[in-house]
CSV table of C-alpha atoms and ligand atoms in Angstrom, one decimal:
chain,number,residue,atom,x,y,z
A,274,MET,CA,-7.5,-17.6,-34.2
A,275,ASN,CA,-5.1,-16.0,-32.1
A,276,ALA,CA,-4.8,-18.9,-29.9
A,277,THR,CA,-3.4,-20.9,-32.9
A,278,LEU,CA,-0.7,-18.5,-33.5
A,279,PHE,CA,2.7,-20.3,-33.1
A,280,PRO,CA,1.4,-22.3,-30.0
A,281,GLU,CA,4.5,-24.6,-30.3
A,282,LEU,CA,6.6,-21.5,-29.1
A,283,THR,CA,4.8,-21.3,-25.9
A,284,THR,CA,4.8,-25.1,-25.4
A,285,SER,CA,8.7,-25.1,-25.9
A,286,VAL,CA,9.3,-22.3,-23.6
A,287,ILE,CA,7.1,-24.0,-20.8
A,288,ASP,CA,8.9,-27.5,-21.7
A,289,ALA,CA,12.4,-25.8,-21.3
A,290,MET,CA,11.6,-25.1,-17.6
A,291,LYS,CA,10.7,-28.6,-16.6
A,292,ASP,CA,13.8,-29.2,-14.8
A,293,ALA,CA,13.5,-26.2,-12.7
A,294,ALA,CA,14.6,-27.3,-9.0
A,295,ASN,CA,11.9,-25.2,-7.5
A,296,PRO,CA,8.6,-26.5,-8.4
A,297,ARG,CA,6.7,-23.3,-7.3
A,298,LEU,CA,9.1,-21.2,-9.5
A,299,ARG,CA,8.2,-23.5,-12.5
A,300,GLU,CA,4.5,-23.2,-11.8
A,301,ILE,CA,4.6,-19.4,-11.6
A,302,MET,CA,6.6,-19.0,-14.8
A,303,THR,CA,4.7,-21.5,-16.7
A,304,VAL,CA,1.5,-19.3,-16.0
A,305,LEU,CA,3.3,-16.2,-16.6
A,306,VAL,CA,4.7,-17.4,-20.0
A,307,ARG,CA,1.4,-18.6,-21.2
A,308,HIS,CA,-0.4,-15.4,-20.2
A,309,LEU,CA,2.5,-13.2,-21.6
A,310,HIS,CA,2.2,-14.9,-24.9
A,311,ASP,CA,-1.4,-14.7,-25.1
A,312,VAL,CA,-1.1,-10.8,-24.5
A,313,ILE,CA,1.2,-10.6,-27.5
A,314,ARG,CA,-1.3,-12.9,-29.7
A,315,GLU,CA,-4.4,-11.0,-28.4
A,316,THR,CA,-3.3,-7.4,-29.1
A,317,ARG,CA,-1.0,-8.3,-32.2
A,318,LEU,CA,1.8,-6.4,-30.3
A,319,THR,CA,3.9,-4.4,-32.7
A,320,GLU,CA,7.7,-4.2,-32.5
A,321,GLY,CA,7.5,-0.7,-31.7
A,322,GLU,CA,5.1,-1.4,-28.9
A,323,TRP,CA,7.2,-4.1,-27.5
A,324,ALA,CA,10.4,-1.7,-27.8
A,325,ALA,CA,8.4,0.9,-25.8
A,326,ALA,CA,7.4,-1.5,-23.0
A,327,ILE,CA,11.1,-2.4,-22.7
A,328,GLU,CA,12.1,1.2,-22.5
A,329,PHE,CA,9.4,1.7,-19.9
A,330,LEU,CA,10.7,-1.1,-17.7
A,331,THR,CA,14.2,0.1,-18.0
A,332,ALA,CA,13.2,3.6,-17.0
A,333,THR,CA,11.3,2.2,-14.1
A,334,GLY,CA,14.4,0.2,-12.9
A,335,GLY,CA,16.5,3.3,-13.7
A,336,ILE,CA,14.7,5.7,-11.2
A,337,CYS,CA,14.9,3.3,-8.4
A,338,SER,CA,17.0,4.1,-5.4
A,339,SER,CA,17.2,3.7,-1.7
A,340,THR,CA,14.5,6.2,-1.4
A,341,ARG,CA,12.5,5.7,-4.7
A,342,GLN,CA,10.8,2.4,-5.4
A,343,GLU,CA,9.3,2.9,-8.8
A,344,PHE,CA,8.4,-0.9,-9.1
A,345,ILE,CA,6.2,-0.7,-6.0
A,346,LEU,CA,4.4,2.5,-7.4
A,347,LEU,CA,3.9,0.4,-10.6
A,348,SER,CA,2.4,-2.7,-8.8
A,349,ASP,CA,0.3,-0.4,-6.7
A,350,THR,CA,-1.2,1.6,-9.6
A,351,LEU,CA,-1.9,-1.6,-11.6
A,352,GLY,CA,-3.8,-3.2,-8.8
A,353,VAL,CA,-1.2,-5.9,-8.4
A,354,SER,CA,-0.5,-5.0,-4.7
A,355,MET,CA,-4.0,-5.0,-3.6
A,356,LEU,CA,-4.7,-8.4,-5.4
A,357,VAL,CA,-1.6,-10.0,-3.8
A,358,ASP,CA,-3.1,-8.5,-0.5
A,359,ALA,CA,-6.3,-10.2,-1.4
A,360,VAL,CA,-5.0,-13.6,-2.1
A,361,ASN,CA,-3.1,-13.5,1.1
A,362,HIS,CA,-5.3,-11.7,3.5
A,363,ASP,CA,-8.7,-13.2,3.5
A,364,GLY,CA,-9.3,-12.8,7.1
A,365,GLY,CA,-13.0,-12.9,6.9
A,366,GLU,CA,-15.6,-10.5,8.3
A,367,ALA,CA,-14.5,-10.6,12.0
A,368,VAL,CA,-11.0,-9.1,11.2
A,369,THR,CA,-9.9,-5.5,10.1
A,370,PRO,CA,-9.3,-5.5,6.4
A,371,SER,CA,-5.8,-5.0,5.1
A,372,THR,CA,-4.6,-2.6,2.4
A,373,VAL,CA,-1.4,-1.5,0.7
A,374,PHE,CA,1.9,-1.3,2.7
A,375,GLY,CA,3.1,1.6,0.2
A,376,PRO,CA,6.8,2.6,-0.2
A,377,PHE,CA,6.9,5.1,2.6
A,378,TYR,CA,7.4,3.1,5.9
A,379,SER,CA,10.8,3.9,7.2
A,380,GLY,CA,11.2,1.4,10.1
A,381,GLU,CA,10.3,1.0,13.7
A,382,GLN,CA,10.2,4.3,15.5
A,383,ASP,CA,11.1,4.8,19.3
A,384,GLU,CA,7.9,3.9,21.2
A,385,LEU,CA,5.9,6.7,22.6
A,386,PRO,CA,3.5,6.8,25.7
A,387,ALA,CA,-0.1,6.5,24.9
A,388,GLY,CA,-1.7,9.7,24.0
A,389,ALA,CA,1.8,11.3,22.8
A,390,SER,CA,1.9,13.3,19.6
A,391,ILE,CA,3.5,12.3,16.5
A,392,LEU,CA,4.5,15.7,15.3
A,393,LYS,CA,8.0,16.7,15.6
A,394,ARG,CA,7.3,20.2,14.6
A,395,PRO,CA,4.0,22.2,14.6
A,396,GLU,CA,1.8,21.8,11.6
A,397,ALA,CA,-1.1,23.9,10.3
A,398,GLY,CA,-3.4,20.9,10.0
A,399,GLU,CA,-6.4,20.3,12.1
A,400,PRO,CA,-5.2,18.7,15.6
A,401,THR,CA,-6.7,15.2,15.8
A,402,LEU,CA,-6.8,12.6,18.4
A,403,VAL,CA,-6.8,9.0,17.1
A,404,SER,CA,-7.8,6.3,19.7
A,405,GLY,CA,-9.4,3.1,20.0
A,406,LEU,CA,-8.9,-0.8,20.8
A,407,ILE,CA,-6.6,-3.5,19.5
A,408,LEU,CA,-9.0,-6.6,19.6
A,409,ASP,CA,-8.9,-10.2,18.5
A,410,ASP,CA,-11.4,-11.7,16.3
A,411,SER,CA,-13.8,-12.4,19.0
A,412,GLY,CA,-13.7,-8.9,20.5
A,413,THR,CA,-11.3,-9.8,23.3
A,414,PRO,CA,-8.6,-7.0,23.9
A,415,ILE,CA,-5.0,-7.7,23.1
A,416,GLU,CA,-2.4,-6.1,25.4
A,417,GLY,CA,0.9,-5.1,24.2
A,418,ALA,CA,0.4,-4.9,20.4
A,419,LEU,CA,2.9,-2.8,18.6
A,420,ILE,CA,1.0,-0.1,16.7
A,421,GLU,CA,3.1,1.5,14.0
A,422,VAL,CA,1.6,4.8,12.3
A,423,TRP,CA,2.8,7.1,9.6
A,424,GLN,CA,1.2,9.8,7.4
A,425,THR,CA,2.0,12.7,5.3
A,426,ALA,CA,2.5,16.4,6.7
A,427,PRO,CA,-0.3,18.6,5.5
A,428,CYS,CA,2.0,19.5,2.4
A,429,GLY,CA,1.2,16.0,1.1
A,430,LEU,CA,4.8,14.7,1.6
A,431,TYR,CA,6.2,12.1,4.0
A,432,ASP,CA,9.3,13.0,5.9
A,433,VAL,CA,11.4,10.8,3.8
A,434,GLN,CA,10.5,12.7,0.6
A,435,ASP,CA,10.9,16.2,2.2
A,436,HIS,CA,14.2,17.3,3.6
A,437,GLU,CA,12.5,20.3,5.5
A,438,GLN,CA,10.8,17.9,7.8
A,439,PRO,CA,12.5,16.4,10.8
A,440,ASP,CA,13.3,12.6,10.5
A,441,GLY,CA,10.5,10.7,12.1
A,442,HIS,CA,8.0,13.5,11.8
A,443,LEU,CA,4.5,12.2,11.6
A,444,ARG,CA,5.6,8.7,12.5
A,445,GLY,CA,5.3,6.9,15.8
A,446,SER,CA,5.1,3.4,17.4
A,447,PHE,CA,2.7,2.7,20.4
A,448,ARG,CA,1.7,-0.4,22.6
A,449,SER,CA,-1.8,-1.2,23.3
A,450,ALA,CA,-2.7,-1.0,27.2
A,451,ALA,CA,-4.0,-3.9,29.2
A,452,ASP,CA,-7.7,-3.0,28.1
A,453,GLY,CA,-6.4,-3.1,24.4
A,454,SER,CA,-6.6,0.8,23.9
A,455,TYR,CA,-4.2,2.9,22.0
A,456,SER,CA,-4.2,6.6,21.3
A,457,PHE,CA,-2.2,9.3,19.7
A,458,GLU,CA,-2.2,13.0,18.6
A,459,THR,CA,-1.8,14.1,15.1
A,460,VAL,CA,-3.2,16.3,12.6
A,461,LEU,CA,-6.1,15.4,10.1
A,462,PRO,CA,-4.6,13.5,7.2
A,463,VAL,CA,-4.8,15.1,3.6
A,464,SER,CA,-5.1,13.6,0.2
A,465,TYR,CA,-1.8,13.6,-1.8
A,466,PRO,CA,-0.4,12.7,-5.1
A,467,ILE,CA,1.8,9.5,-5.2
A,468,PRO,CA,5.2,10.4,-6.8
A,469,ASP,CA,4.4,11.1,-10.4
A,470,ASP,CA,7.5,12.6,-11.8
A,471,GLY,CA,8.9,9.3,-13.1
A,472,PRO,CA,7.8,6.5,-15.6
A,473,VAL,CA,4.8,5.5,-13.6
A,474,GLY,CA,3.4,9.1,-13.5
A,475,LYS,CA,4.0,9.3,-17.3
A,476,MET,CA,2.1,5.9,-17.5
A,477,LEU,CA,-0.9,7.5,-15.5
A,478,ARG,CA,-1.1,10.6,-17.6
A,479,ALA,CA,-1.1,8.4,-20.7
A,480,LEU,CA,-3.9,6.4,-19.2
A,481,GLY,CA,-6.0,9.5,-18.4
A,482,ARG,CA,-5.5,8.7,-14.7
A,483,HIS,CA,-4.7,11.1,-11.8
A,484,PRO,CA,-2.3,10.2,-9.2
A,485,ASN,CA,-3.9,11.1,-5.9
A,486,ARG,CA,-4.7,9.0,-2.9
A,487,PRO,CA,-7.5,9.9,-0.4
A,488,ALA,CA,-6.4,11.2,2.8
A,489,HIS,CA,-5.4,8.3,5.1
A,490,ILE,CA,-3.1,7.2,8.1
A,491,HIS,CA,-0.9,4.1,7.8
A,492,PHE,CA,-1.2,1.3,10.3
A,493,MET,CA,1.0,-1.8,10.9
A,494,ILE,CA,-0.1,-3.7,14.0
A,495,SER,CA,1.9,-6.8,15.2
A,496,ALA,CA,1.3,-9.1,18.4
A,497,PRO,CA,2.6,-12.3,19.2
A,498,GLY,CA,0.2,-15.1,18.1
A,499,TYR,CA,-1.7,-12.9,15.6
A,500,ARG,CA,-1.1,-12.1,12.0
A,501,ARG,CA,0.5,-8.7,11.3
A,502,LEU,CA,-2.1,-6.3,10.0
A,503,VAL,CA,-1.0,-3.6,7.5
A,504,THR,CA,-3.8,-1.2,6.8
A,505,HIS,CA,-4.9,2.4,6.9
A,506,ILE,CA,-7.8,4.5,8.0
A,507,PHE,CA,-9.4,6.7,5.4
A,508,VAL,CA,-11.2,10.0,6.1
A,509,ALA,CA,-14.9,10.0,5.1
A,510,GLY,CA,-15.8,12.8,2.5
A,511,ASP,CA,-12.6,12.8,0.7
A,512,ASP,CA,-12.7,13.6,-3.0
A,513,TYR,CA,-10.6,10.5,-4.0
A,514,LEU,CA,-12.2,7.7,-2.0
A,515,ALA,CA,-13.9,6.6,-5.1
A,516,SER,CA,-10.8,6.8,-7.2
A,517,ASP,CA,-7.7,5.9,-5.1
A,518,ALA,CA,-4.7,5.7,-7.6
A,519,VAL,CA,-3.6,2.4,-5.8
A,520,PHE,CA,-7.1,1.0,-5.3
A,521,GLY,CA,-6.6,0.6,-1.5
A,522,VAL,CA,-9.8,1.9,-0.2
A,523,LYS,CA,-12.2,-0.6,1.5
A,524,PRO,CA,-15.4,0.5,3.0
A,525,ASP,CA,-14.6,-0.7,6.4
A,526,LEU,CA,-11.5,1.3,6.7
A,527,ILE,CA,-13.4,4.6,6.3
A,528,VAL,CA,-13.7,6.8,9.4
A,529,HIS,CA,-15.8,9.8,10.3
A,530,PRO,CA,-13.9,12.3,12.4
A,531,THR,CA,-15.9,14.2,15.0
A,532,ALA,CA,-15.4,17.7,16.6
A,533,HIS,CA,-13.4,17.3,19.8
A,534,GLU,CA,-12.5,19.7,22.5
A,535,ASP,CA,-9.2,20.8,20.8
A,536,GLY,CA,-9.8,19.8,17.2
A,537,MET,CA,-11.1,16.6,15.7
A,538,ALA,CA,-11.2,12.9,17.0
A,539,ILE,CA,-11.1,9.6,15.2
A,540,ALA,CA,-12.2,6.4,17.0
A,541,TYR,CA,-11.4,3.1,15.5
A,542,ASP,CA,-11.0,-0.4,16.8
A,543,PHE,CA,-8.6,-2.8,14.9
A,544,ARG,CA,-9.4,-6.6,15.1
A,545,LEU,CA,-6.6,-8.9,14.4
A,546,ALA,CA,-6.7,-12.6,13.0
A,547,GLY,CA,-5.0,-15.4,14.8
A,548,ALA,CA,-1.7,-16.5,13.5
B,9,BEZ,C1,1.2,5.5,0.3
B,9,BEZ,O1,-0.1,5.6,0.7
B,9,BEZ,O2,2.1,5.9,1.2
B,9,BEZ,C2,1.5,5.0,-1.0
B,9,BEZ,C3,0.9,3.7,-1.3
B,9,BEZ,C4,1.1,3.3,-2.6
B,9,BEZ,C5,1.9,4.0,-3.4
B,9,BEZ,C6,2.5,5.3,-3.1
B,9,BEZ,C7,2.0,5.8,-1.8
B,10,FE,FE1,0.2,7.0,2.4
């Protein structure tokens, strides 16, 4: 019944795009219009609801700035970012799974020597040594891979969200050694809420959802001849592993920190796919 509601309108909109110079744009817009029209047919969307949707999207754009990307939060919280990632990164079982990039990467940092700390001021968190190998999909070490890491402070905020933290705090760039090894000192990451003081936070509350992400450290690993890997490691036992607000958890990314002489140790090897 719904499928018969004004079908010629959908056909007309799709036909109107037939001369688009870019065939990929035409393909994507055709599917988008078809699905969007079907949402309206299936839900019998009211005029008030459509006005509310436009108001929501306007507010989402309105809060965006050079330090706040509400559309990334929207994409992440609706599972769109993880789906785009899945479509584009099916590396198979031999490589480390990827996950969301998130909005808090702030560019390449100065390279630090192996084993250096990524703290720029002391923190009360549990001192943690993170180490492992960068390998290819057959287990051969990759020398000279660029390993970029970032995480929040124990207060649950990234340096770019918190003026009290020094720039570059809890961020670092490292190079893998000839045997593929990398290591750095940090503090054990904590779970934290994504920014929820804007339209996306309002949407989460309206949907009965929480804004929290389980404790994690972000990694971006690049090496010539390999696909760049954007991923995290997540800490086992975290309360939010099963309900990450952005759906980014994959079982192979969960690590079990162990007690170490001066705190905790996390061991994790990354495997990169060939380019
Ligand atoms: C993050 O882990 O930094 C993040 C990811 C998605 C949305 C917000 C934050
Ligand atoms: Fe994060």
